Protein backbone atom coordinates (compact mmCIF):
# COMPACT_ATOMS: atom_id res chain seq x y z
CA MET A 1 -89.80 186.57 18.12
CA GLU A 2 -88.04 185.31 15.00
CA TYR A 3 -86.03 188.53 14.96
CA LEU A 4 -84.55 187.56 18.34
CA LYS A 5 -82.40 184.99 16.50
CA LEU A 6 -80.53 187.91 14.92
CA ILE A 7 -79.13 188.94 18.31
CA GLY A 8 -75.83 187.32 17.35
CA ILE A 9 -75.31 189.92 14.60
CA ILE A 10 -75.89 192.75 17.09
CA ILE A 11 -73.39 191.21 19.53
CA ILE A 12 -70.75 190.93 16.80
CA ILE A 13 -71.28 194.54 15.66
CA LEU A 14 -71.10 195.86 19.24
CA GLY A 15 -68.11 193.66 20.04
CA PHE A 16 -66.13 194.92 17.05
CA ALA A 17 -67.27 198.51 17.65
CA PHE A 18 -65.95 198.42 21.25
CA LYS A 19 -62.86 196.45 20.15
CA LEU A 20 -63.54 193.51 22.48
CA ASP A 21 -61.76 190.16 22.23
CA THR A 22 -62.70 188.68 18.83
CA ILE A 23 -62.98 185.03 19.91
CA ALA A 24 -65.03 185.94 22.99
CA VAL A 25 -67.39 188.05 20.88
CA VAL A 26 -67.91 185.28 18.29
CA VAL A 27 -68.50 182.62 20.95
CA ALA A 28 -70.92 184.91 22.83
CA ALA A 29 -72.79 185.60 19.58
CA ALA A 30 -73.01 181.88 18.84
CA LEU A 31 -74.32 181.08 22.34
CA ALA A 32 -76.87 183.91 22.23
CA THR A 33 -78.10 182.88 18.77
CA GLY A 34 -78.36 179.24 19.82
CA LEU A 35 -80.28 180.02 23.01
CA ALA A 36 -82.61 182.40 21.12
CA SER A 37 -83.31 179.57 18.67
CA GLY A 38 -84.33 177.23 21.49
CA MET A 39 -81.22 175.08 21.47
CA SER A 40 -79.81 173.59 24.67
CA ILE A 41 -76.32 174.42 25.95
CA ASP A 42 -75.18 170.83 25.21
CA HIS A 43 -76.41 171.08 21.63
CA ILE A 44 -74.68 174.44 21.09
CA LEU A 45 -71.38 173.18 22.50
CA THR A 46 -71.64 170.04 20.36
CA ILE A 47 -72.07 172.13 17.19
CA LEU A 48 -69.18 174.44 18.17
CA GLY A 49 -66.92 171.46 18.85
CA LYS A 50 -67.85 169.77 15.58
CA GLY A 51 -67.21 173.00 13.67
CA PHE A 52 -63.79 173.35 15.27
CA MET A 53 -62.84 169.74 14.49
CA ASP A 54 -64.04 170.01 10.87
CA ASN A 55 -62.04 173.20 10.24
CA ARG A 56 -59.02 172.63 12.46
CA MET A 57 -56.77 172.20 9.42
CA VAL A 58 -57.40 175.85 8.57
CA SER A 59 -56.05 176.98 11.92
CA LEU A 60 -52.90 174.86 11.49
CA PHE A 61 -51.67 177.43 8.95
CA PHE A 62 -51.36 180.02 11.71
CA LEU A 63 -49.12 177.70 13.75
CA THR A 64 -46.47 177.93 11.04
CA LEU A 65 -46.09 181.70 11.50
CA PRO A 66 -44.61 181.65 15.04
CA MET A 67 -42.65 178.50 14.11
CA ILE A 68 -40.98 180.32 11.18
CA GLY A 69 -40.21 183.27 13.45
CA VAL A 70 -38.59 181.04 16.10
CA VAL A 71 -36.49 179.11 13.58
CA GLU A 72 -35.42 182.31 11.84
CA SER A 73 -34.38 183.92 15.12
CA HIS A 74 -32.17 180.89 15.84
CA GLY A 75 -30.07 181.33 12.72
CA MET A 76 -31.91 179.61 9.88
CA LYS A 77 -31.51 182.66 7.62
CA GLN A 78 -27.77 182.96 8.32
CA ALA A 79 -27.26 179.22 7.80
CA ALA A 80 -28.94 179.45 4.39
CA VAL A 81 -26.78 182.43 3.44
CA ASN A 82 -23.58 180.66 4.54
CA GLY A 83 -24.51 177.55 2.58
CA ILE A 84 -25.19 179.48 -0.62
CA SER A 85 -21.97 181.49 -0.29
CA LYS A 86 -19.95 178.25 -0.49
CA ILE A 87 -21.56 177.14 -3.77
CA LYS A 88 -19.87 178.54 -6.86
CA ASN A 89 -21.70 179.57 -10.05
CA LEU A 90 -25.04 179.70 -8.25
CA SER A 91 -26.87 182.92 -9.10
CA ALA A 92 -30.09 184.47 -7.85
CA GLY A 93 -31.83 183.56 -11.10
CA LYS A 94 -30.80 179.90 -10.81
CA ILE A 95 -32.12 179.78 -7.24
CA PHE A 96 -35.43 181.24 -8.43
CA ASN A 97 -35.66 178.68 -11.24
CA ILE A 98 -34.94 175.76 -8.88
CA TYR A 99 -37.62 177.04 -6.52
CA LEU A 100 -40.06 177.53 -9.43
CA ALA A 101 -39.58 173.89 -10.46
CA ILE A 102 -40.14 172.72 -6.87
CA ARG A 103 -43.23 174.95 -6.62
CA GLU A 104 -44.82 173.52 -9.76
CA ILE A 105 -43.97 169.89 -8.93
CA THR A 106 -45.40 170.15 -5.42
CA ASP A 107 -48.53 171.83 -6.79
CA ALA A 108 -48.97 168.87 -9.17
CA PHE A 109 -49.12 166.56 -6.14
CA GLY A 110 -51.49 168.83 -4.24
CA ILE A 111 -48.90 169.96 -1.70
CA ALA A 112 -49.47 173.57 -0.66
CA LEU A 113 -46.17 175.21 0.29
CA SER A 114 -47.64 178.59 1.32
CA GLY A 115 -44.44 179.88 -0.21
CA GLN A 116 -44.42 183.57 0.67
CA VAL A 117 -44.32 182.96 4.42
CA GLN A 118 -42.58 179.60 4.78
CA PHE A 119 -40.03 179.79 1.95
CA ILE A 120 -39.65 183.16 0.21
CA ARG A 121 -39.00 185.39 3.23
CA PRO A 122 -36.94 183.07 5.43
CA LEU A 123 -35.07 181.08 2.75
CA ILE A 124 -35.31 181.96 -0.95
CA ASN A 125 -34.88 185.74 -0.62
CA PRO A 126 -31.80 185.57 1.68
CA MET A 127 -30.27 182.79 -0.43
CA ALA A 128 -30.75 184.84 -3.61
CA GLN A 129 -29.26 187.93 -1.98
CA ALA A 130 -26.26 185.90 -0.81
CA ALA A 131 -25.71 184.48 -4.31
CA ALA A 132 -26.03 187.90 -5.95
CA SER A 133 -23.66 189.58 -3.49
CA VAL A 134 -20.72 187.20 -4.07
CA LYS A 135 -19.10 189.45 -6.67
CA HIS A 136 -20.09 192.86 -5.24
CA ASN A 137 -22.20 194.42 -2.54
CA LEU A 138 -25.85 195.00 -3.35
CA THR A 139 -27.42 198.43 -3.42
CA PRO A 140 -30.76 198.97 -1.64
CA LYS A 141 -32.48 199.07 -5.03
CA GLN A 142 -30.96 195.71 -6.01
CA VAL A 143 -32.08 194.20 -2.70
CA ASP A 144 -35.62 195.38 -3.41
CA LEU A 145 -35.45 193.92 -6.92
CA ILE A 146 -34.43 190.51 -5.54
CA LYS A 147 -37.25 190.59 -3.00
CA ALA A 148 -39.75 191.45 -5.72
CA ARG A 149 -38.43 188.78 -8.11
CA ALA A 150 -38.51 186.12 -5.37
CA ALA A 151 -42.13 186.94 -4.54
CA ALA A 152 -43.08 187.08 -8.22
CA THR A 153 -41.52 183.68 -8.92
CA ASP A 154 -43.59 182.12 -6.15
CA ASN A 155 -46.75 183.76 -7.48
CA PHE A 156 -46.10 182.60 -11.05
CA GLY A 157 -45.45 179.03 -9.94
CA ASN A 158 -48.45 178.83 -7.67
CA PHE A 159 -50.93 180.59 -9.98
CA PHE A 160 -50.15 178.71 -13.19
CA ALA A 161 -49.46 175.29 -11.68
CA GLN A 162 -52.15 174.98 -9.01
CA ASN A 163 -54.54 173.36 -11.50
CA LEU A 164 -52.18 170.44 -12.08
CA PHE A 165 -53.73 168.63 -9.10
CA ILE A 166 -57.03 166.98 -9.97
CA ALA A 167 -58.60 167.64 -6.56
CA SER A 168 -57.51 171.26 -6.20
CA SER A 169 -60.21 173.80 -5.41
CA GLY A 170 -59.64 175.64 -8.70
CA VAL A 171 -60.13 172.51 -10.81
CA LEU A 172 -63.26 171.49 -8.92
CA LEU A 173 -64.67 175.03 -9.17
CA MET A 174 -64.11 175.21 -12.94
CA ALA A 175 -65.62 171.76 -13.50
CA SER A 176 -68.73 172.53 -11.45
CA THR A 177 -69.15 176.00 -13.01
CA MET A 178 -68.86 174.68 -16.57
CA LYS A 179 -71.31 171.90 -15.75
CA SER A 180 -73.85 174.37 -14.35
CA LEU A 181 -73.54 176.41 -17.58
CA GLY A 182 -74.30 173.38 -19.72
CA HIS A 183 -70.73 172.64 -20.79
CA PRO A 184 -69.67 169.64 -18.71
CA VAL A 185 -65.93 169.07 -18.57
CA SER A 186 -64.04 166.49 -16.56
CA THR A 187 -61.46 167.41 -13.95
CA THR A 188 -58.97 165.23 -15.81
CA SER A 189 -59.28 167.30 -18.98
CA ILE A 190 -58.72 170.51 -17.00
CA VAL A 191 -55.53 169.06 -15.54
CA LEU A 192 -54.31 167.93 -18.98
CA TYR A 193 -54.89 171.40 -20.45
CA SER A 194 -53.08 172.94 -17.46
CA ILE A 195 -49.87 170.96 -18.09
CA PRO A 196 -48.69 172.96 -21.16
CA VAL A 197 -49.59 176.19 -19.31
CA ALA A 198 -47.30 175.19 -16.43
CA ILE A 199 -44.50 174.22 -18.83
CA ILE A 200 -44.76 177.50 -20.78
CA THR A 201 -44.80 179.41 -17.49
CA PHE A 202 -41.60 177.68 -16.39
CA ILE A 203 -39.88 178.48 -19.70
CA ILE A 204 -40.90 182.15 -19.76
CA VAL A 205 -40.31 182.85 -16.05
CA GLY A 206 -37.05 180.88 -16.19
CA TYR A 207 -35.89 183.01 -19.11
CA TYR A 208 -36.73 186.24 -17.29
CA ASN A 209 -34.91 184.97 -14.19
CA MET A 210 -31.79 184.36 -16.25
CA ARG A 211 -32.16 187.84 -17.73
CA PHE A 212 -32.50 189.07 -14.17
CA ASP A 213 -29.00 187.77 -13.42
CA LYS A 214 -27.52 189.89 -16.20
CA GLN A 215 -28.69 193.05 -14.43
CA PHE A 216 -26.22 192.28 -11.67
CA ASN A 217 -23.36 191.28 -13.94
CA LYS A 218 -23.29 194.53 -15.89
């Protein structure tokens, strides 16, 4: 009868195979597994509620997606473009460097920007295109280059600066892994060694962003 507890796996497989509602399938699998294990309905619902409350911060990320879409449809992108067009001597590379600095500083304080969705697409990319198109119209290839550079700048800033926060998941993972291998290191030392990496990243990426501007001035 122990195998009866695996009924939840069968329900999930059948639910996905017949393309049924994902949430309904998962909840049905949880209820079936709980009942097969001898749990009461109250106990099952209590566990489900506790799991939702403990992980509700994860689901908050998805709320930002429709919010960005609504704000963008009401003119946020055009307002950013108009604002950048009025500022002289502001190039795409300078915008990328300003954003890179913001990205690294916020990472150091443990603030996750989720940049690709919340900043790159609705703000940084259109602002960079507006700054680069002041002198001449952009070709489709140049537009693609700006999109790629904007995304790359966010990736560089996030990847090489995320270990500046002492309680970040990467720092904790490295500290626990090194300890399990017999080489205990403190989270503080990991953060200290990450500081020059973030500075070097800013210098190198900043240089390439300034070189990026020269492609449009030729």
